[in-house]
Amino acid sequence: EIFLTQSPATLSVSPGESATLSCRASQSISANLAWYQQKPGQAPRLLIYGASARATGIPARFSGSVSGTEFTLTISSLQSEDFAIYYCQQYDKWPIFTFGPGTKVDIK
Amino acid sequence: EVQLVQSGAEVQKPGESLKISCKASGYSFSGFWLGWVRQMPGKGLEWMGIIYPGDSGTRYSPSFQGQVTISADKSINTAYLQWSRLKASDTAMYFCVRHSSSGWCDSWGQGTLVTVSS
């Protein structure tokens, strides 16, 4: 079974600053990782798939990258609507998928 | 436009059975895997399992195997998640999700809150 760890658990950022979120896989998953954003009381929404491809309608300030088993979500110039919880998900071991525990991005 | 519309909130007692639904529209229901995701109060997302409505093939996370049953009725474009005997620990929000052909969740239902309490 593949495990995902996300760090930090909470990230405090001022509006306009950048945020860097990490997701590490317990084994190689190629680029088979997605990122989701969840705001309170809402369903999650897809941000990034294939480690770095933005989903339809996602602003360019969201970007993803990968180095080995370390995945990064970068949010440049945080807007008020970006304060949320972010989850990564691996889909390499089809059809069994796993989510990471999440990173909460809150206002500093 | 892809839409997943889930059934309404449920309040049930421990030991009771329950079946919640997810009605899909805007795409070929039989051609995409549909999954279920649990979110316990104040906690993260847990992937439970999926079904391919075209042939009703199912796969479950080891954590949920034997605890729930996923099914689908392609004649009405609806997927289901059911429990035979609810426990208090089943209290959670449940989301249905459409999986892309590669595996990421490209559409989400609005969620169904299940509360199990005596």
PDB file of N, CA and C in Angstrom, chain A residues 1 34 36 38 42-46 49-50 87 89 91 94-101, chain B residues 33 37 39 43-47 50 59-60 95 99-106 108-109:
ATOM      1  N   GLU A   1       0.844  -1.200   0.000  1.00  0.00           N
ATOM      2  CA  GLU A   1       0.000   0.000   0.000  1.00  0.00           C
ATOM      3  C   GLU A   1       0.880   1.250   0.000  1.00  0.00           C
ATOM      4  N   ALA A  34      -2.448  13.875  -7.805  1.00  0.00           N
ATOM      5  CA  ALA A  34      -3.349  15.008  -7.968  1.00  0.00           C
ATOM      6  C   ALA A  34      -3.401  15.814  -6.684  1.00  0.00           C
ATOM      7  N   TYR A  36      -5.987  18.591  -4.511  1.00  0.00           N
ATOM      8  CA  TYR A  36      -7.339  19.085  -4.350  1.00  0.00           C
ATOM      9  C   TYR A  36      -7.363  20.187  -3.294  1.00  0.00           C
ATOM     10  N   GLN A  38     -10.000  22.069  -0.547  1.00  0.00           N
ATOM     11  CA  GLN A  38     -11.297  21.971   0.114  1.00  0.00           C
ATOM     12  C   GLN A  38     -11.489  23.155   1.052  1.00  0.00           C
ATOM     13  N   GLN A  42     -17.595  22.655   1.924  1.00  0.00           N
ATOM     14  CA  GLN A  42     -17.662  22.384   0.493  1.00  0.00           C
ATOM     15  C   GLN A  42     -17.014  21.053   0.158  1.00  0.00           C
ATOM     16  N   ALA A  43     -17.382  20.525  -1.009  1.00  0.00           N
ATOM     17  CA  ALA A  43     -16.681  19.362  -1.533  1.00  0.00           C
ATOM     18  C   ALA A  43     -15.312  19.796  -2.037  1.00  0.00           C
ATOM     19  N   PRO A  44     -14.347  18.908  -2.015  1.00  0.00           N
ATOM     20  CA  PRO A  44     -13.047  19.228  -2.613  1.00  0.00           C
ATOM     21  C   PRO A  44     -13.194  19.512  -4.107  1.00  0.00           C
ATOM     22  N   ARG A  45     -12.217  20.222  -4.662  1.00  0.00           N
ATOM     23  CA  ARG A  45     -12.180  20.413  -6.102  1.00  0.00           C
ATOM     24  C   ARG A  45     -10.772  20.131  -6.604  1.00  0.00           C
ATOM     25  N   LEU A  46     -10.717  19.585  -7.802  1.00  0.00           N
ATOM     26  CA  LEU A  46      -9.449  19.225  -8.417  1.00  0.00           C
ATOM     27  C   LEU A  46      -8.683  20.470  -8.832  1.00  0.00           C
ATOM     28  N   TYR A  49      -3.449  17.653 -11.746  1.00  0.00           N
ATOM     29  CA  TYR A  49      -3.340  16.221 -11.985  1.00  0.00           C
ATOM     30  C   TYR A  49      -2.052  15.973 -12.754  1.00  0.00           C
ATOM     31  N   GLY A  50      -1.629  14.723 -12.771  1.00  0.00           N
ATOM     32  CA  GLY A  50      -0.369  14.415 -13.452  1.00  0.00           C
ATOM     33  C   GLY A  50       0.805  15.186 -12.856  1.00  0.00           C
ATOM     34  N   TYR A  87      -5.212  18.680  -0.241  1.00  0.00           N
ATOM     35  CA  TYR A  87      -4.924  17.251  -0.155  1.00  0.00           C
ATOM     36  C   TYR A  87      -4.237  16.786  -1.437  1.00  0.00           C
ATOM     37  N   GLN A  89      -3.357  13.193  -3.670  1.00  0.00           N
ATOM     38  CA  GLN A  89      -3.923  11.861  -3.888  1.00  0.00           C
ATOM     39  C   GLN A  89      -3.075  11.145  -4.929  1.00  0.00           C
ATOM     40  N   TYR A  91      -2.750   8.031  -7.666  1.00  0.00           N
ATOM     41  CA  TYR A  91      -3.582   7.117  -8.456  1.00  0.00           C
ATOM     42  C   TYR A  91      -2.699   6.194  -9.295  1.00  0.00           C
ATOM     43  N   TRP A  94      -3.587   1.822  -9.531  1.00  0.00           N
ATOM     44  CA  TRP A  94      -4.969   1.633  -9.970  1.00  0.00           C
ATOM     45  C   TRP A  94      -5.384   0.192  -9.689  1.00  0.00           C
ATOM     46  N   PRO A  95      -6.628  -0.076  -9.196  1.00  0.00           N
ATOM     47  CA  PRO A  95      -7.643   0.926  -8.873  1.00  0.00           C
ATOM     48  C   PRO A  95      -7.753   1.204  -7.379  1.00  0.00           C
ATOM     49  N   ILE A  96      -6.629   1.177  -6.679  1.00  0.00           N
ATOM     50  CA  ILE A  96      -6.632   1.543  -5.264  1.00  0.00           C
ATOM     51  C   ILE A  96      -5.941   2.894  -5.127  1.00  0.00           C
ATOM     52  N   PHE A  97      -6.640   3.837  -4.557  1.00  0.00           N
ATOM     53  CA  PHE A  97      -6.132   5.203  -4.459  1.00  0.00           C
ATOM     54  C   PHE A  97      -6.018   5.599  -2.992  1.00  0.00           C
ATOM     55  N   THR A  98      -5.137   6.543  -2.696  1.00  0.00           N
ATOM     56  CA  THR A  98      -5.002   7.034  -1.335  1.00  0.00           C
ATOM     57  C   THR A  98      -4.834   8.541  -1.344  1.00  0.00           C
ATOM     58  N   PHE A  99      -5.315   9.164  -0.262  1.00  0.00           N
ATOM     59  CA  PHE A  99      -5.142  10.587  -0.052  1.00  0.00           C
ATOM     60  C   PHE A  99      -4.087  10.823   1.026  1.00  0.00           C
ATOM     61  N   GLY A 100      -3.439  11.976   0.943  1.00  0.00           N
ATOM     62  CA  GLY A 100      -2.602  12.421   2.036  1.00  0.00           C
ATOM     63  C   GLY A 100      -3.454  13.034   3.135  1.00  0.00           C
ATOM     64  N   PRO A 101      -2.864  13.313   4.288  1.00  0.00           N
ATOM     65  CA  PRO A 101      -3.626  13.814   5.441  1.00  0.00           C
ATOM     66  C   PRO A 101      -4.023  15.280   5.338  1.00  0.00           C
TER      67      PRO A 101
ATOM     68  N   TRP B  33     -15.332   5.153 -13.993  1.00  0.00           N
ATOM     69  CA  TRP B  33     -15.377   4.649 -12.622  1.00  0.00           C
ATOM     70  C   TRP B  33     -15.946   5.734 -11.699  1.00  0.00           C
ATOM     71  N   VAL B  37     -15.824   8.586  -1.135  1.00  0.00           N
ATOM     72  CA  VAL B  37     -14.796   9.120  -0.245  1.00  0.00           C
ATOM     73  C   VAL B  37     -15.445   9.491   1.079  1.00  0.00           C
ATOM     74  N   GLN B  39     -15.292  11.408   4.815  1.00  0.00           N
ATOM     75  CA  GLN B  39     -14.645  12.453   5.598  1.00  0.00           C
ATOM     76  C   GLN B  39     -15.317  12.511   6.963  1.00  0.00           C
ATOM     77  N   LYS B  43     -11.868  15.716  10.018  1.00  0.00           N
ATOM     78  CA  LYS B  43     -10.744  14.891   9.554  1.00  0.00           C
ATOM     79  C   LYS B  43     -10.538  14.995   8.051  1.00  0.00           C
ATOM     80  N   GLY B  44      -9.577  14.227   7.553  1.00  0.00           N
ATOM     81  CA  GLY B  44      -9.223  14.271   6.145  1.00  0.00           C
ATOM     82  C   GLY B  44     -10.062  13.334   5.289  1.00  0.00           C
ATOM     83  N   LEU B  45      -9.643  13.225   4.037  1.00  0.00           N
ATOM     84  CA  LEU B  45     -10.354  12.421   3.047  1.00  0.00           C
ATOM     85  C   LEU B  45      -9.834  10.987   3.056  1.00  0.00           C
ATOM     86  N   GLU B  46     -10.756  10.035   2.993  1.00  0.00           N
ATOM     87  CA  GLU B  46     -10.397   8.614   2.930  1.00  0.00           C
ATOM     88  C   GLU B  46     -11.099   7.984   1.725  1.00  0.00           C
ATOM     89  N   TRP B  47     -10.313   7.410   0.834  1.00  0.00           N
ATOM     90  CA  TRP B  47     -10.881   6.764  -0.349  1.00  0.00           C
ATOM     91  C   TRP B  47     -11.405   5.391   0.037  1.00  0.00           C
ATOM     92  N   ILE B  50     -14.493   1.908  -5.468  1.00  0.00           N
ATOM     93  CA  ILE B  50     -15.037   2.377  -6.735  1.00  0.00           C
ATOM     94  C   ILE B  50     -15.825   1.291  -7.432  1.00  0.00           C
ATOM     95  N   ARG B  59     -14.011  -2.325  -6.644  1.00  0.00           N
ATOM     96  CA  ARG B  59     -12.767  -2.476  -5.900  1.00  0.00           C
ATOM     97  C   ARG B  59     -12.917  -1.682  -4.615  1.00  0.00           C
ATOM     98  N   TYR B  60     -12.354  -2.210  -3.522  1.00  0.00           N
ATOM     99  CA  TYR B  60     -12.474  -1.554  -2.232  1.00  0.00           C
ATOM    100  C   TYR B  60     -11.097  -1.314  -1.623  1.00  0.00           C
ATOM    101  N   PHE B  95     -18.715  11.542   0.070  1.00  0.00           N
ATOM    102  CA  PHE B  95     -18.717  12.164  -1.253  1.00  0.00           C
ATOM    103  C   PHE B  95     -18.644  11.087  -2.328  1.00  0.00           C
ATOM    104  N   HIS B  99     -14.048   9.289 -11.371  1.00  0.00           N
ATOM    105  CA  HIS B  99     -12.637   9.158 -11.658  1.00  0.00           C
ATOM    106  C   HIS B  99     -12.395   9.332 -13.158  1.00  0.00           C
ATOM    107  N   SER B 100     -11.351  10.094 -13.490  1.00  0.00           N
ATOM    108  CA  SER B 100     -10.943  10.163 -14.888  1.00  0.00           C
ATOM    109  C   SER B 100     -10.438   8.793 -15.324  1.00  0.00           C
ATOM    110  N   SER B 101     -10.200   8.635 -16.603  1.00  0.00           N
ATOM    111  CA  SER B 101      -9.701   7.353 -17.093  1.00  0.00           C
ATOM    112  C   SER B 101      -8.326   7.019 -16.518  1.00  0.00           C
ATOM    113  N   SER B 102      -7.596   8.040 -16.057  1.00  0.00           N
ATOM    114  CA  SER B 102      -6.281   7.805 -15.459  1.00  0.00           C
ATOM    115  C   SER B 102      -6.356   7.617 -13.949  1.00  0.00           C
ATOM    116  N   GLY B 103      -7.395   8.153 -13.310  1.00  0.00           N
ATOM    117  CA  GLY B 103      -7.573   7.898 -11.893  1.00  0.00           C
ATOM    118  C   GLY B 103      -7.879   9.085 -11.005  1.00  0.00           C
ATOM    119  N   TRP B 104      -7.529  10.291 -11.417  1.00  0.00           N
ATOM    120  CA  TRP B 104      -7.829  11.407 -10.507  1.00  0.00           C
ATOM    121  C   TRP B 104      -9.329  11.648 -10.465  1.00  0.00           C
ATOM    122  N   CYS B 105      -9.779  12.338  -9.407  1.00  0.00           N
ATOM    123  CA  CYS B 105     -11.200  12.602  -9.202  1.00  0.00           C
ATOM    124  C   CYS B 105     -11.533  13.943  -9.847  1.00  0.00           C
ATOM    125  N   ASP B 106     -12.181  13.884 -11.007  1.00  0.00           N
ATOM    126  CA  ASP B 106     -12.393  15.125 -11.737  1.00  0.00           C
ATOM    127  C   ASP B 106     -13.736  15.795 -11.458  1.00  0.00           C
ATOM    128  N   TRP B 108     -16.929  15.965  -8.234  1.00  0.00           N
ATOM    129  CA  TRP B 108     -17.350  15.558  -6.901  1.00  0.00           C
ATOM    130  C   TRP B 108     -18.831  15.866  -6.686  1.00  0.00           C
ATOM    131  N   GLY B 109     -19.516  14.977  -5.981  1.00  0.00           N
ATOM    132  CA  GLY B 109     -20.847  15.284  -5.515  1.00  0.00           C
ATOM    133  C   GLY B 109     -20.792  16.277  -4.358  1.00  0.00           C
TER     134      GLY B 109
END
